[in-house]
């Protein structure tokens, strides 16, 4: 079913923390810092540790509602995708905090997790599937939200995590941001992340580039789009080196794989490809009618792709 984002926005904290300061606060060594710098990271967006994630989510929904004034009345489902555990009071619903006084009190809601760094693509896939039971004027409010609460929690997999929220209204037909295909693919090899057996991690790292190529090619085939037709590939950005390899594997121009923004965002879990897509559209790097492929591989063996006609 044809669907797309009637509107899609990102909320990213304006406070940018230098990665060298994060490394110092986390007590990691100079080798860890050099790995981050070599990967293209310089600073990441960091929200106040005292502010819960629900505040950022509330801001994102309110911002989206400014663009779609009847958003609450048209929303049939709220779907939130997150990669890291959510901290919330035990006596108050996290969703209630997110939608307080925004008119969504009686709207069904669901949270998705697992598939680290790729879960928001699964959210797009599930939201598009729900549209078959939703009238053409209504849709799904899709949220991608992740936040860390300490420097130590931000540094993992050789990268640095920033805070972010994506809010999108997924509807049947849109003039912009049309979703032509979505792929969610998992073949788990390193089942426990960095704590997985060393041989599993080595096997995953060896196979990861070819698995990313498979996901990209399969998503393009489902969307009936040729690789050369893409204006940009907008990838996950824990570091840049993997995309040098992918460019060679695909024989695709490296300058059309968008990693420029990593120095200001770092690792935004599965939100980063969407945040970078939004920024590229706003800056005119992706123009009306251009094709963009958003791709997020997750450590251990999961991949998400969303093909969009801007």
PDB file of N, CA and C in Angstrom, residues 94-165:
ATOM      1  N   UNK A  94       4.440   6.407  30.814  1.00  0.00           N
ATOM      2  CA  UNK A  94       5.365   7.183  29.990  1.00  0.00           C
ATOM      3  C   UNK A  94       4.615   7.876  28.861  1.00  0.00           C
ATOM      4  N   UNK A  95       3.696   7.158  28.220  1.00  0.00           N
ATOM      5  CA  UNK A  95       2.923   7.747  27.130  1.00  0.00           C
ATOM      6  C   UNK A  95       2.076   8.921  27.619  1.00  0.00           C
ATOM      7  N   UNK A  96       1.501   8.808  28.819  1.00  0.00           N
ATOM      8  CA  UNK A  96       0.697   9.915  29.346  1.00  0.00           C
ATOM      9  C   UNK A  96       1.542  11.174  29.491  1.00  0.00           C
ATOM     10  N   UNK A  97       2.786  11.016  29.925  1.00  0.00           N
ATOM     11  CA  UNK A  97       3.678  12.160  30.046  1.00  0.00           C
ATOM     12  C   UNK A  97       3.986  12.754  28.667  1.00  0.00           C
ATOM     13  N   UNK A  98       4.106  11.901  27.662  1.00  0.00           N
ATOM     14  CA  UNK A  98       4.443  12.362  26.317  1.00  0.00           C
ATOM     15  C   UNK A  98       3.325  13.159  25.660  1.00  0.00           C
ATOM     16  N   UNK A  99       2.069  12.803  25.949  1.00  0.00           N
ATOM     17  CA  UNK A  99       0.934  13.418  25.243  1.00  0.00           C
ATOM     18  C   UNK A  99       0.115  14.340  26.138  1.00  0.00           C
ATOM     19  N   UNK A 100       0.577  14.605  27.328  1.00  0.00           N
ATOM     20  CA  UNK A 100      -0.173  15.412  28.283  1.00  0.00           C
ATOM     21  C   UNK A 100      -0.659  16.721  27.662  1.00  0.00           C
ATOM     22  N   UNK A 101      -1.981  16.930  27.712  1.00  0.00           N
ATOM     23  CA  UNK A 101      -2.647  18.153  27.244  1.00  0.00           C
ATOM     24  C   UNK A 101      -2.507  18.383  25.739  1.00  0.00           C
ATOM     25  N   UNK A 102      -2.209  17.333  24.976  1.00  0.00           N
ATOM     26  CA  UNK A 102      -2.098  17.470  23.526  1.00  0.00           C
ATOM     27  C   UNK A 102      -3.278  16.852  22.790  1.00  0.00           C
ATOM     28  N   UNK A 103      -4.223  16.249  23.534  1.00  0.00           N
ATOM     29  CA  UNK A 103      -5.441  15.739  22.924  1.00  0.00           C
ATOM     30  C   UNK A 103      -5.396  14.294  22.478  1.00  0.00           C
ATOM     31  N   UNK A 104      -4.374  13.543  22.893  1.00  0.00           N
ATOM     32  CA  UNK A 104      -4.225  12.156  22.451  1.00  0.00           C
ATOM     33  C   UNK A 104      -4.584  11.147  23.547  1.00  0.00           C
ATOM     34  N   UNK A 105      -5.265  11.602  24.586  1.00  0.00           N
ATOM     35  CA  UNK A 105      -5.453  10.766  25.772  1.00  0.00           C
ATOM     36  C   UNK A 105      -6.118   9.421  25.474  1.00  0.00           C
ATOM     37  N   UNK A 106      -7.031   9.381  24.501  1.00  0.00           N
ATOM     38  CA  UNK A 106      -7.776   8.138  24.227  1.00  0.00           C
ATOM     39  C   UNK A 106      -7.284   7.398  22.990  1.00  0.00           C
ATOM     40  N   UNK A 107      -6.138   7.803  22.467  1.00  0.00           N
ATOM     41  CA  UNK A 107      -5.597   7.154  21.270  1.00  0.00           C
ATOM     42  C   UNK A 107      -4.785   5.933  21.691  1.00  0.00           C
ATOM     43  N   UNK A 108      -5.039   4.764  21.084  1.00  0.00           N
ATOM     44  CA  UNK A 108      -4.233   3.578  21.407  1.00  0.00           C
ATOM     45  C   UNK A 108      -2.757   3.840  21.140  1.00  0.00           C
ATOM     46  N   UNK A 109      -1.906   3.202  21.949  1.00  0.00           N
ATOM     47  CA  UNK A 109      -0.476   3.406  21.763  1.00  0.00           C
ATOM     48  C   UNK A 109       0.288   2.114  22.009  1.00  0.00           C
ATOM     49  N   UNK A 110       1.439   1.993  21.351  1.00  0.00           N
ATOM     50  CA  UNK A 110       2.259   0.795  21.474  1.00  0.00           C
ATOM     51  C   UNK A 110       3.724   1.195  21.399  1.00  0.00           C
ATOM     52  N   UNK A 111       4.580   0.481  22.124  1.00  0.00           N
ATOM     53  CA  UNK A 111       6.016   0.721  22.084  1.00  0.00           C
ATOM     54  C   UNK A 111       6.724  -0.476  21.456  1.00  0.00           C
ATOM     55  N   UNK A 112       7.736  -0.188  20.633  1.00  0.00           N
ATOM     56  CA  UNK A 112       8.533  -1.216  19.961  1.00  0.00           C
ATOM     57  C   UNK A 112       9.976  -1.101  20.410  1.00  0.00           C
ATOM     58  N   UNK A 113      10.625  -2.231  20.649  1.00  0.00           N
ATOM     59  CA  UNK A 113      12.045  -2.221  20.947  1.00  0.00           C
ATOM     60  C   UNK A 113      12.686  -3.461  20.329  1.00  0.00           C
ATOM     61  N   UNK A 114      13.919  -3.778  20.748  1.00  0.00           N
ATOM     62  CA  UNK A 114      14.673  -4.818  20.065  1.00  0.00           C
ATOM     63  C   UNK A 114      15.246  -4.253  18.777  1.00  0.00           C
ATOM     64  N   UNK A 115      15.836  -5.085  17.955  1.00  0.00           N
ATOM     65  CA  UNK A 115      16.456  -4.645  16.698  1.00  0.00           C
ATOM     66  C   UNK A 115      17.233  -3.333  16.902  1.00  0.00           C
ATOM     67  N   UNK A 116      18.250  -3.357  17.772  1.00  0.00           N
ATOM     68  CA  UNK A 116      18.961  -2.110  18.091  1.00  0.00           C
ATOM     69  C   UNK A 116      19.480  -1.406  16.848  1.00  0.00           C
ATOM     70  N   UNK A 117      19.279  -0.101  16.831  1.00  0.00           N
ATOM     71  CA  UNK A 117      19.733   0.777  15.746  1.00  0.00           C
ATOM     72  C   UNK A 117      18.969   0.585  14.439  1.00  0.00           C
ATOM     73  N   UNK A 118      17.945  -0.263  14.427  1.00  0.00           N
ATOM     74  CA  UNK A 118      17.157  -0.445  13.204  1.00  0.00           C
ATOM     75  C   UNK A 118      15.661  -0.410  13.483  1.00  0.00           C
ATOM     76  N   UNK A 119      15.260  -0.230  14.734  1.00  0.00           N
ATOM     77  CA  UNK A 119      13.868  -0.440  15.131  1.00  0.00           C
ATOM     78  C   UNK A 119      12.902   0.569  14.508  1.00  0.00           C
ATOM     79  N   UNK A 120      13.358   1.781  14.206  1.00  0.00           N
ATOM     80  CA  UNK A 120      12.420   2.769  13.646  1.00  0.00           C
ATOM     81  C   UNK A 120      11.953   2.352  12.258  1.00  0.00           C
ATOM     82  N   UNK A 121      12.785   1.653  11.510  1.00  0.00           N
ATOM     83  CA  UNK A 121      12.355   1.141  10.206  1.00  0.00           C
ATOM     84  C   UNK A 121      11.249   0.094  10.379  1.00  0.00           C
ATOM     85  N   UNK A 122      11.372  -0.740  11.403  1.00  0.00           N
ATOM     86  CA  UNK A 122      10.289  -1.671  11.709  1.00  0.00           C
ATOM     87  C   UNK A 122       9.018  -0.901  12.040  1.00  0.00           C
ATOM     88  N   UNK A 123       9.152   0.224  12.740  1.00  0.00           N
ATOM     89  CA  UNK A 123       7.991   1.057  13.028  1.00  0.00           C
ATOM     90  C   UNK A 123       7.321   1.552  11.763  1.00  0.00           C
ATOM     91  N   UNK A 124       8.116   1.972  10.771  1.00  0.00           N
ATOM     92  CA  UNK A 124       7.552   2.416   9.491  1.00  0.00           C
ATOM     93  C   UNK A 124       6.805   1.256   8.829  1.00  0.00           C
ATOM     94  N   UNK A 125       7.393   0.080   8.871  1.00  0.00           N
ATOM     95  CA  UNK A 125       6.777  -1.092   8.242  1.00  0.00           C
ATOM     96  C   UNK A 125       5.445  -1.432   8.908  1.00  0.00           C
ATOM     97  N   UNK A 126       5.432  -1.456  10.234  1.00  0.00           N
ATOM     98  CA  UNK A 126       4.197  -1.787  10.950  1.00  0.00           C
ATOM     99  C   UNK A 126       3.144  -0.701  10.771  1.00  0.00           C
ATOM    100  N   UNK A 127       3.557   0.549  10.805  1.00  0.00           N
ATOM    101  CA  UNK A 127       2.607   1.648  10.629  1.00  0.00           C
ATOM    102  C   UNK A 127       1.961   1.587   9.252  1.00  0.00           C
ATOM    103  N   UNK A 128       2.757   1.303   8.225  1.00  0.00           N
ATOM    104  CA  UNK A 128       2.186   1.224   6.877  1.00  0.00           C
ATOM    105  C   UNK A 128       1.200   0.070   6.772  1.00  0.00           C
ATOM    106  N   UNK A 129       1.481  -1.041   7.485  1.00  0.00           N
ATOM    107  CA  UNK A 129       0.551  -2.165   7.484  1.00  0.00           C
ATOM    108  C   UNK A 129      -0.768  -1.848   8.156  1.00  0.00           C
ATOM    109  N   UNK A 130      -0.720  -1.001   9.182  1.00  0.00           N
ATOM    110  CA  UNK A 130      -1.942  -0.632   9.893  1.00  0.00           C
ATOM    111  C   UNK A 130      -2.873   0.223   9.047  1.00  0.00           C
ATOM    112  N   UNK A 131      -2.340   0.860   8.027  1.00  0.00           N
ATOM    113  CA  UNK A 131      -3.154   1.780   7.236  1.00  0.00           C
ATOM    114  C   UNK A 131      -4.280   1.070   6.479  1.00  0.00           C
ATOM    115  N   UNK A 132      -4.159  -0.222   6.274  1.00  0.00           N
ATOM    116  CA  UNK A 132      -5.216  -0.940   5.556  1.00  0.00           C
ATOM    117  C   UNK A 132      -6.531  -0.920   6.309  1.00  0.00           C
ATOM    118  N   UNK A 133      -6.472  -0.711   7.619  1.00  0.00           N
ATOM    119  CA  UNK A 133      -7.684  -0.656   8.445  1.00  0.00           C
ATOM    120  C   UNK A 133      -8.020   0.758   8.896  1.00  0.00           C
ATOM    121  N   UNK A 134      -7.385   1.757   8.274  1.00  0.00           N
ATOM    122  CA  UNK A 134      -7.569   3.148   8.678  1.00  0.00           C
ATOM    123  C   UNK A 134      -8.082   3.946   7.489  1.00  0.00           C
ATOM    124  N   UNK A 135      -9.014   4.849   7.731  1.00  0.00           N
ATOM    125  CA  UNK A 135      -9.550   5.673   6.653  1.00  0.00           C
ATOM    126  C   UNK A 135      -8.457   6.553   6.059  1.00  0.00           C
ATOM    127  N   UNK A 136      -8.679   6.976   4.816  1.00  0.00           N
ATOM    128  CA  UNK A 136      -7.630   7.668   4.066  1.00  0.00           C
ATOM    129  C   UNK A 136      -7.185   8.976   4.696  1.00  0.00           C
ATOM    130  N   UNK A 137      -8.040   9.611   5.468  1.00  0.00           N
ATOM    131  CA  UNK A 137      -7.677  10.897   6.066  1.00  0.00           C
ATOM    132  C   UNK A 137      -6.975  10.735   7.412  1.00  0.00           C
ATOM    133  N   UNK A 138      -6.909   9.495   7.904  1.00  0.00           N
ATOM    134  CA  UNK A 138      -6.307   9.264   9.216  1.00  0.00           C
ATOM    135  C   UNK A 138      -4.975   8.545   9.046  1.00  0.00           C
ATOM    136  N   UNK A 139      -4.245   8.353  10.158  1.00  0.00           N
ATOM    137  CA  UNK A 139      -2.950   7.719  10.064  1.00  0.00           C
ATOM    138  C   UNK A 139      -2.376   7.348  11.414  1.00  0.00           C
ATOM    139  N   UNK A 140      -1.073   7.079  11.419  1.00  0.00           N
ATOM    140  CA  UNK A 140      -0.344   6.640  12.606  1.00  0.00           C
ATOM    141  C   UNK A 140       0.699   7.684  12.969  1.00  0.00           C
ATOM    142  N   UNK A 141       0.731   8.063  14.234  1.00  0.00           N
ATOM    143  CA  UNK A 141       1.772   8.947  14.740  1.00  0.00           C
ATOM    144  C   UNK A 141       2.955   8.067  15.133  1.00  0.00           C
ATOM    145  N   UNK A 142       4.029   8.140  14.369  1.00  0.00           N
ATOM    146  CA  UNK A 142       5.203   7.303  14.587  1.00  0.00           C
ATOM    147  C   UNK A 142       6.299   8.131  15.243  1.00  0.00           C
ATOM    148  N   UNK A 143       6.841   7.598  16.338  1.00  0.00           N
ATOM    149  CA  UNK A 143       7.879   8.278  17.097  1.00  0.00           C
ATOM    150  C   UNK A 143       9.105   7.391  17.202  1.00  0.00           C
ATOM    151  N   UNK A 144      10.270   7.977  17.022  1.00  0.00           N
ATOM    152  CA  UNK A 144      11.528   7.312  17.330  1.00  0.00           C
ATOM    153  C   UNK A 144      12.196   8.123  18.425  1.00  0.00           C
ATOM    154  N   UNK A 145      12.520   7.502  19.552  1.00  0.00           N
ATOM    155  CA  UNK A 145      13.002   8.283  20.701  1.00  0.00           C
ATOM    156  C   UNK A 145      14.045   7.499  21.490  1.00  0.00           C
ATOM    157  N   UNK A 146      15.188   8.139  21.721  1.00  0.00           N
ATOM    158  CA  UNK A 146      16.240   7.536  22.543  1.00  0.00           C
ATOM    159  C   UNK A 146      17.012   8.620  23.282  1.00  0.00           C
ATOM    160  N   UNK A 147      17.392   8.295  24.502  1.00  0.00           N
ATOM    161  CA  UNK A 147      18.141   9.240  25.334  1.00  0.00           C
ATOM    162  C   UNK A 147      19.004   8.464  26.318  1.00  0.00           C
ATOM    163  N   UNK A 148      20.228   8.937  26.531  1.00  0.00           N
ATOM    164  CA  UNK A 148      21.117   8.369  27.548  1.00  0.00           C
ATOM    165  C   UNK A 148      21.204   9.349  28.716  1.00  0.00           C
ATOM    166  N   UNK A 149      21.561   8.831  29.871  1.00  0.00           N
ATOM    167  CA  UNK A 149      21.544   9.676  31.072  1.00  0.00           C
ATOM    168  C   UNK A 149      22.903   9.818  31.745  1.00  0.00           C
ATOM    169  N   UNK A 150      23.962   9.294  31.114  1.00  0.00           N
ATOM    170  CA  UNK A 150      25.299   9.464  31.679  1.00  0.00           C
ATOM    171  C   UNK A 150      26.325   9.291  30.566  1.00  0.00           C
ATOM    172  N   UNK A 151      27.514   9.899  30.710  1.00  0.00           N
ATOM    173  CA  UNK A 151      28.560   9.729  29.693  1.00  0.00           C
ATOM    174  C   UNK A 151      28.908   8.271  29.453  1.00  0.00           C
ATOM    175  N   UNK A 152      28.957   7.472  30.486  1.00  0.00           N
ATOM    176  CA  UNK A 152      29.298   6.057  30.335  1.00  0.00           C
ATOM    177  C   UNK A 152      28.294   5.341  29.443  1.00  0.00           C
ATOM    178  N   UNK A 153      26.999   5.682  29.590  1.00  0.00           N
ATOM    179  CA  UNK A 153      25.961   5.027  28.789  1.00  0.00           C
ATOM    180  C   UNK A 153      25.996   5.446  27.323  1.00  0.00           C
ATOM    181  N   UNK A 154      26.672   6.550  27.028  1.00  0.00           N
ATOM    182  CA  UNK A 154      26.700   7.057  25.652  1.00  0.00           C
ATOM    183  C   UNK A 154      27.766   6.379  24.793  1.00  0.00           C
ATOM    184  N   UNK A 155      28.753   5.784  25.422  1.00  0.00           N
ATOM    185  CA  UNK A 155      29.899   5.261  24.692  1.00  0.00           C
ATOM    186  C   UNK A 155      29.813   3.744  24.595  1.00  0.00           C
ATOM    187  N   UNK A 156      29.516   3.255  23.399  1.00  0.00           N
ATOM    188  CA  UNK A 156      29.438   1.822  23.181  1.00  0.00           C
ATOM    189  C   UNK A 156      29.649   1.528  21.695  1.00  0.00           C
ATOM    190  N   UNK A 157      30.095   0.301  21.383  1.00  0.00           N
ATOM    191  CA  UNK A 157      30.346  -0.126  20.008  1.00  0.00           C
ATOM    192  C   UNK A 157      31.318   0.803  19.290  1.00  0.00           C
ATOM    193  N   UNK A 158      32.233   1.417  20.025  1.00  0.00           N
ATOM    194  CA  UNK A 158      33.203   2.305  19.408  1.00  0.00           C
ATOM    195  C   UNK A 158      32.623   3.592  18.896  1.00  0.00           C
ATOM    196  N   UNK A 159      31.472   4.017  19.460  1.00  0.00           N
ATOM    197  CA  UNK A 159      30.818   5.239  19.012  1.00  0.00           C
ATOM    198  C   UNK A 159      30.269   6.003  20.212  1.00  0.00           C
ATOM    199  N   UNK A 160      29.625   7.128  19.936  1.00  0.00           N
ATOM    200  CA  UNK A 160      29.073   7.970  20.993  1.00  0.00           C
ATOM    201  C   UNK A 160      27.636   8.318  20.656  1.00  0.00           C
ATOM    202  N   UNK A 161      26.731   8.050  21.581  1.00  0.00           N
ATOM    203  CA  UNK A 161      25.298   8.221  21.356  1.00  0.00           C
ATOM    204  C   UNK A 161      24.820   9.615  21.745  1.00  0.00           C
ATOM    205  N   UNK A 162      24.070  10.244  20.854  1.00  0.00           N
ATOM    206  CA  UNK A 162      23.392  11.494  21.149  1.00  0.00           C
ATOM    207  C   UNK A 162      21.912  11.260  21.401  1.00  0.00           C
ATOM    208  N   UNK A 163      21.215  12.293  21.866  1.00  0.00           N
ATOM    209  CA  UNK A 163      19.783  12.214  22.176  1.00  0.00           C
ATOM    210  C   UNK A 163      18.972  12.773  21.013  1.00  0.00           C
ATOM    211  N   UNK A 164      17.817  12.175  20.756  1.00  0.00           N
ATOM    212  CA  UNK A 164      17.000  12.643  19.629  1.00  0.00           C
ATOM    213  C   UNK A 164      15.608  12.048  19.675  1.00  0.00           C
ATOM    214  N   UNK A 165      14.687  12.747  19.009  1.00  0.00           N
ATOM    215  CA  UNK A 165      13.327  12.243  18.802  1.00  0.00           C
ATOM    216  C   UNK A 165      12.916  12.556  17.367  1.00  0.00           C
TER     217      UNK A 165
END
